[in-house]
Every structure is written in structure tokens, then in C-alpha cells.
C-alpha positions in Angstrom: -77.4 46.6 -37.1 -73.9 46.2 -38.4 -73.5 50.0 -38.5 -74.7 50.3 -34.9 -72.4 47.5 -33.8 -69.4 49.1 -35.5 -70.2 52.5 -33.8 -70.5 50.8 -30.5 -67.2 49.0 -30.8 -65.5 52.3 -31.9 -66.9 54.1 -28.9 -65.7 51.3 -26.6 -62.3 51.4 -28.1 -62.1 55.1 -27.9 -63.1 55.1 -24.2 -60.5 52.3 -23.5 -57.8 54.2 -25.3 -58.6 57.4 -23.4 -58.4 55.5 -20.1 -55.0 54.0 -21.0 -53.8 57.4 -22.1 -54.9 58.9 -18.8 -53.0 56.4 -16.7 -49.9 57.9 -15.0 -46.7 56.1 -14.0 -44.7 57.2 -11.0 -41.0 57.2 -11.7 -39.5 55.4 -8.7 -36.0 54.5 -7.6 -35.5 51.9 -4.9 -31.8 52.4 -5.2 -30.4 49.2 -3.6 -30.1 47.0 -6.6 -32.5 44.6 -8.4 -32.2 41.8 -5.8 -33.1 43.9 -2.7 -36.6 43.3 -1.2 -37.6 46.9 -2.0 -37.1 46.1 -5.7 -38.3 42.5 -5.7 -41.2 42.8 -3.3 -42.1 46.2 -1.9 -42.4 48.3 -4.9 -44.0 45.7 -7.2 -46.7 45.1 -4.5 -47.1 48.8 -4.1 -47.5 49.4 -7.8 -50.1 46.6 -8.1 -52.1 47.9 -5.1 -51.9 51.5 -6.4 -53.3 50.4 -9.8 -56.0 48.5 -7.9 -57.0 51.4 -5.6 -57.1 53.9 -8.5 -58.8 51.7 -11.0 -55.7 51.7 -13.2 -55.2 55.4 -13.2 -51.8 55.2 -11.5 -49.0 52.7 -11.3 -45.3 52.8 -10.4 -42.2 51.8 -12.3 -39.0 51.2 -10.4 -35.4 51.7 -11.5 -33.6 49.6 -8.8 -30.1 51.1 -9.3 -27.9 53.4 -11.4 -30.3 56.3 -11.7 -30.0 57.4 -8.1 -27.8 56.0 -5.3 -29.0 55.9 -1.7 -26.7 58.7 -0.7 -28.2 60.9 -3.5 -31.8 60.1 -2.8 -32.7 63.2 -0.7 -31.6 65.6 -3.4 -33.0 63.5 -6.2 -36.5 63.5 -4.6 -36.3 67.2 -3.9 -35.2 68.0 -7.5 -37.6 65.6 -9.1 -34.8 63.4 -10.6 -37.0 60.6 -9.2 -40.6 60.8 -7.9 -40.5 58.1 -5.3 -37.8 56.4 -3.4 -36.3 54.8 -0.3 -34.8 57.6 1.8 -32.3 56.3 4.3 -32.7 59.0 7.0 -29.4 58.4 8.9 -27.5 59.2 5.7 -29.0 62.7 5.9 -28.8 63.5 9.6 -28.2 67.2 9.1 -31.5 67.7 7.3 -33.5 65.1 9.3 -32.4 65.5 13.0 -36.0 65.1 14.2 -36.9 62.3 11.8 -33.8 60.3 12.8 -35.1 59.8 16.4 -36.6 56.3 15.8 -33.3 55.2 14.2 -31.5 56.3 17.4 -33.9 54.2 19.4 -33.9 51.0 17.2 -32.8 49.0 20.2 -36.3 49.5 21.7 -38.4 46.4 21.0 -37.6 43.4 18.9 -40.7 42.7 16.8 -40.1 44.1 13.3 -43.8 44.3 12.5 -44.4 46.5 15.6 -41.2 48.6 15.2 -41.9 49.4 11.5 -45.4 50.5 12.4 -44.4 52.5 15.4 -41.8 54.3 13.4 -44.3 55.1 10.7 -46.9 56.4 13.2 -44.3 58.5 15.0 -43.0 60.2 11.8 -46.4 60.8 10.4 -47.6 62.4 13.7 -44.4 64.3 14.5 -44.8 68.0 13.5 -41.1 68.7 13.5 -40.4 65.6 11.4 -43.0 66.5 8.9 -41.5 70.0 8.6 -38.1 68.4 7.7 -39.7 66.4 5.0 -41.5 69.5 3.7 -38.3 71.5 3.7 -36.6 68.9 1.7 -39.4 68.7 -0.9 -40.6 65.2 0.2 -43.7 63.5 1.5 -43.3 60.6 4.0 -45.5 57.6 3.5 -44.0 54.8 5.6 -41.0 52.9 7.0 -40.2 49.2 7.1 -37.8 47.4 9.5 -35.4 44.6 9.0 -34.8 41.5 11.1 -32.4 42.0 14.1 -28.9 43.1 13.2 -25.9 40.8 13.5 -22.2 40.8 12.6 -21.6 39.3 9.2 -17.9 38.7 8.8 -15.2 37.0 6.9 -13.4 35.8 10.1 -15.1 34.7 13.3 -16.1 37.1 16.0 -16.6 35.0 19.1 -15.8 37.5 21.9 -15.9 41.2 22.4 -12.1 41.3 22.2 -12.3 39.9 18.7 -13.8 43.2 17.5 -10.8 45.3 18.3 -9.2 46.9 15.3 -11.6 45.1 12.9 -13.0 47.2 10.0 -16.8 46.8 9.9 -19.3 48.6 7.7 -22.3 50.1 9.4 -25.4 51.9 8.0 -26.5 53.9 11.1 -24.9 55.9 14.0 -26.3 53.5 16.6 -24.4 50.4 15.2 -21.3 52.5 14.7 -21.4 53.6 18.3 -21.5 50.0 19.5 -18.5 49.0 17.3 -16.5 52.0 18.5 -17.2 51.0 22.1 -15.6 47.6 21.4 -12.6 49.1 19.7 -13.8 48.3 16.2 -13.1 50.5 13.2 -16.3 51.9 11.6 -16.5 52.2 7.8 -19.6 53.7 6.2 -20.8 53.3 2.6 -24.0 52.0 0.9 -24.7 48.3 1.1 -24.6 48.2 -2.7 -20.8 48.4 -2.5 -20.4 45.6 0.0 -19.4 42.8 -2.4 -16.6 44.9 -3.9 -15.3 46.2 -0.5 -15.4 42.7 1.0 -13.7 41.1 -2.0 -10.9 43.7 -1.9 -10.5 43.3 1.9 -11.4 46.9 2.5 -13.7 45.7 5.3 -13.8 42.5 7.2 -17.6 42.5 7.6 -20.8 44.4 8.0 -23.3 45.0 10.7 -26.5 43.9 9.0 -29.6 41.7 9.1 -29.1 38.1 8.0 -31.3 38.8 5.0 -28.6 41.0 3.5 -26.5 37.9 2.9 -29.1 37.0 0.2 -30.0 40.5 -0.9 -26.4 41.5 -1.5 -25.0 38.2 -2.7 -22.6 37.8 0.3 -22.8 34.0 0.6 -19.3 33.5 -1.0 -17.7 36.2 1.1 -19.3 36.1 4.5 -18.5 32.9 6.4 -19.6 33.8 9.9 -22.6 35.4 11.5 -22.3 36.5 15.2 -25.8 36.7 16.5 -25.7 40.0 18.4 -29.3 40.9 17.7 -28.7 44.6 18.5 -32.0 46.0 17.5 -33.4 46.3 13.9 -32.8 48.8 11.1 -35.8 51.1 10.9 -34.0 54.1 9.4 -35.3 53.7 5.8 -38.3 55.8 4.9 -39.1 53.1 2.3 -42.0 55.0 0.8 -41.1 58.7 0.2 -42.7 60.8 -2.5 -41.3 63.9 -4.1 -43.4 67.0 -3.5 -43.7 67.5 -7.3 -45.5 64.2 -7.6 -47.7 64.9 -4.5 -48.8 68.2 -5.9 -50.1 66.8 -9.1 -52.2 64.1 -7.4 -55.7 64.6 -6.2 -56.6 63.9 -2.5 -58.0 60.5 -3.6 -54.9 59.6 -5.5 -52.7 60.5 -2.5 -54.8 58.4 -0.2 -54.5 55.5 -2.6 -50.7 55.9 -2.8 -50.4 56.1 1.0 -52.6 53.0 1.4 -50.7 51.1 -1.4 -47.4 51.9 0.4 -48.6 50.1 3.5 -49.2 46.9 1.5 -45.8 47.1 -0.1 -44.0 47.8 3.2 -45.9 45.1 5.1 -45.1 42.5 2.5 -41.5 43.7 2.5 -41.1 43.3 6.3 -42.3 39.7 6.0 -39.8 39.2 3.2 -37.0 40.5 5.4 -37.9 38.0 8.1 -38.2 35.1 5.6 -34.9 36.1 4.1 -33.2 36.0 7.5 -34.4 32.5 8.0 -33.4 31.4 4.5 -29.8 32.7 5.1 -29.4 29.9 7.7 -29.6 27.3 4.9 -26.6 28.7 2.9 -23.7 26.3 3.1 -20.4 27.5 4.4 -21.7 30.0 7.0 -21.3 29.4 10.7 -23.8 31.0 13.0 -22.1 32.0 16.3 -24.0 32.6 19.6 -22.8 35.5 21.7 -20.4 34.6 24.5 -20.7 36.2 27.9 -18.4 39.1 26.9 -20.5 40.0 23.9 -23.7 39.6 25.9 -22.4 42.0 28.6 -21.1 44.4 26.0 -24.5 44.5 24.2 -26.5 45.0 27.4 -24.1 47.7 28.7 -24.4 49.5 25.3 -28.2 49.4 25.3 -28.4 50.7 28.9 -26.0 53.5 28.0 -27.7 54.3 24.7 -31.1 54.7 26.4 -29.7 56.7 29.2 -27.9 59.1 26.9 -30.4 59.1 24.0 -32.0 62.5 24.9 -28.6 64.2 25.3 -27.4 62.7 22.0 -30.5 63.8 20.1 -30.6 67.3 21.6 -26.9 67.7 20.6 -28.1 67.1 17.0 -30.9 69.7 17.2 -33.9 67.7 18.5 -36.1 69.8 20.8 -37.8 68.3 23.9 -36.0 65.0 23.2 -37.0 63.2 26.5 -40.8 63.7 25.8 -40.4 62.5 22.2 -38.4 59.4 23.3 -41.2 58.6 25.8 -43.8 59.0 23.0 -41.9 56.7 20.6 -41.5 54.0 23.3 -45.2 54.1 24.0 -45.9 53.7 20.3 -43.7 50.6 20.2 -45.6 49.2 23.1 -48.9 50.1 21.4 -48.0 48.2 18.2 -46.6 45.3 20.1 -50.1 44.9 21.4 -51.7 45.3 18.0 -49.6 43.0 15.9 -49.2 39.2 16.3 -46.5 36.9 15.0 -49.0 35.0 12.7 -50.3 38.2 11.2 -50.3 38.2 7.4 -48.9 41.0 5.3 -52.4 41.8 4.2 -53.7 42.1 7.8 -50.7 44.3 8.8 -51.1 46.6 5.8 -54.8 47.2 6.5 -54.1 47.8 10.2 -51.4 50.3 9.4 -53.7 52.1 7.0 -56.6 52.1 9.5 -54.5 53.2 12.5 -52.4 55.8 10.7 -53.2 57.1 7.2 -57.0 56.7 7.2 -57.1 59.3 9.9 -55.3 62.0 7.9 -56.6 64.7 5.7 -54.9 64.0 2.4 -55.7 67.5 1.1 -53.4 69.0 3.7 -51.0 66.2 4.6 -47.4 66.7 3.3 -48.0 70.3 2.4 
């Protein structure tokens, strides 16, 4: 009996050891530092779900910074320097003209849950967008969205006139265009450099969501938030896999990664919204409502942006831009009907999976 028990234990240990040895870890780089929601919430949730959905065969290990910066992400994914990362599409407009369309239309809608989901469905089902990802050696698996964008500054911006000559950091062409219209000076660099640039006086503020005050430790530098609410940031393809990773995964593994990505992103969108609320509790920051001049400037810009969007996109190489704009607007409307303010991250993730990724053939998607 002792001999049989010993043999049984040995076999169990051998099977367990083989299972552990077979497990694979995806090398990920969120890229925005260890305190950003992608590093603190999205990728940890994604990893946990991936392990759950693959019975422990796969997980994900993030390097939040240093390995690859956001402006290096496209090349790093293509070359396999990292296998999974957050691709900020507006940083690479030359190679992603089609995929940048939702970013150009981020003034459409105001519900972050709906906008992130509409952006994801658009990019998944846009043949030209998919071709761009393929050409760059990447596989797109989902986008998030921030809370509405405001002006976070060291000095108060109370009127449209106050923006003249002020150096403000932006992360997308749309926000840059608004600032230029008001006579502001646009400065562009990754958000990871904000503390240094603000501390040195290189910029007087940033066009960001309130949550970035917490994520980028700006509480001692930013003293004013002018609540412009000019759309959300939906330009980050938060879940982007390298083609080299995708090619070594089975169809089942790919489906699990796509599904896990929705859970991570959904939890992250809720984290962005919660962080925006928490920023209001930081001492020493004044929240400023728009005056009539800023309100008028915002509405004028939105009207002009929507009227000129097709021309702007086509000048960048987008084909049949008007029809694609209409399709994206319809998707935002669709998702505004599907989501609700009290929806949990779990419910949103399952809905995104069912409506988008469960309908795909993972043997051919991304190839």
C-alpha cells in the first residue's frame, strides 16, 4: 500500500510539475508608469482572467515603465521587444490613419463606457483599420476611454482669453486643435514626463482627465481644473498583442486573451471614472466652471470639428470618411442604449465579449 501511495504521489507531482512548466507568461509593457490604471488595474485583472480562462496555461507579466515608452510602443510590438502593450494610436498617425478615426471623433458622446465599447467595435470591424494593425505586426484587442477631458493648470483659466499664449501639453490632435483655436501653445510629450515638465515650468498645464492628477502625481503642481469636458480620450488601444505572440497561440488561447482583455479594460474604465471623482478630494485644487466665453468656444469647436471631420480624415489618407464617421456615430448610439450608469465592470466586460469578440473566428482574426 505504501508503495502504491508513493507511486501515486509521484505521478501527481509529475503531472503538476508538467502543468506548471507548460504555463506561458506574456511579456507586457503598459508603459505609463506603475501608478497608471493600466498597470494597477487593467493588466492585473487581464492576467487573472487569462489564467482563469486558460486553466492556468497562460498569464501576463507587466513591466510598467523603462522597457518601452509609449512613443516606442508600435515598433516594440512589431519587433517583439514586448508582446503586449497599450498602443496610443494618435502618436502613430502615419501608420494608423484609419484606426485614428474614433480619436478624431472623441467629442461624440459623453459616456465613457459606451465610447470605449463603440471604439472597440469600430476598430475590430473596420477592414482598413485591421489592415493597419496587420501591417504593423500587431493584433488589436480593445480600447478603453477616460473620463471627460479638462484643463489641469498651475494658474487659473477662467475665460477663453486666459488661454492665449499658454503652453499646454496635449495627447491627441483633437485637443491640440481646440487649444490652437484659442491661441494656446500646444506642447506634445508622453504623460510620464508631466511632473518634470510642470516642475521646470516648461508647460503651464495639460489637457487631461481629472484622474491623471492622481495617476501622474500632479497634486502638488496642478492647482486649478477648468471643467471644459471636451470629449474623452479613446485613442489608446489598451490591449494590443504582437503578431509573434498571436501566432504561437491556439484559437482557444486567442479567444481567452480577447475575452480577458475586455475584463481588464472594463475594470479600468470604472477606475478612470472613480479616479476622476477622487481627484476632487485633493486639497489645494480649485475646480472652475466654464464661463460663457469658454462654453461658446467649446461649442463652436465641436460644431466645426464635426463639420470638417471627413475632410480632415481624408487629408490623412482615410477613404470614404463620411460613411465611416456615420458608422462610428451609430455605434456610439448603439452602445449608449446597451450600457447603463450602474453597470458593473463584470457586466460590461461580458457584454463587450458577447457583442464583439464572441462573434469572431479567432483562427483568422488578426492574420
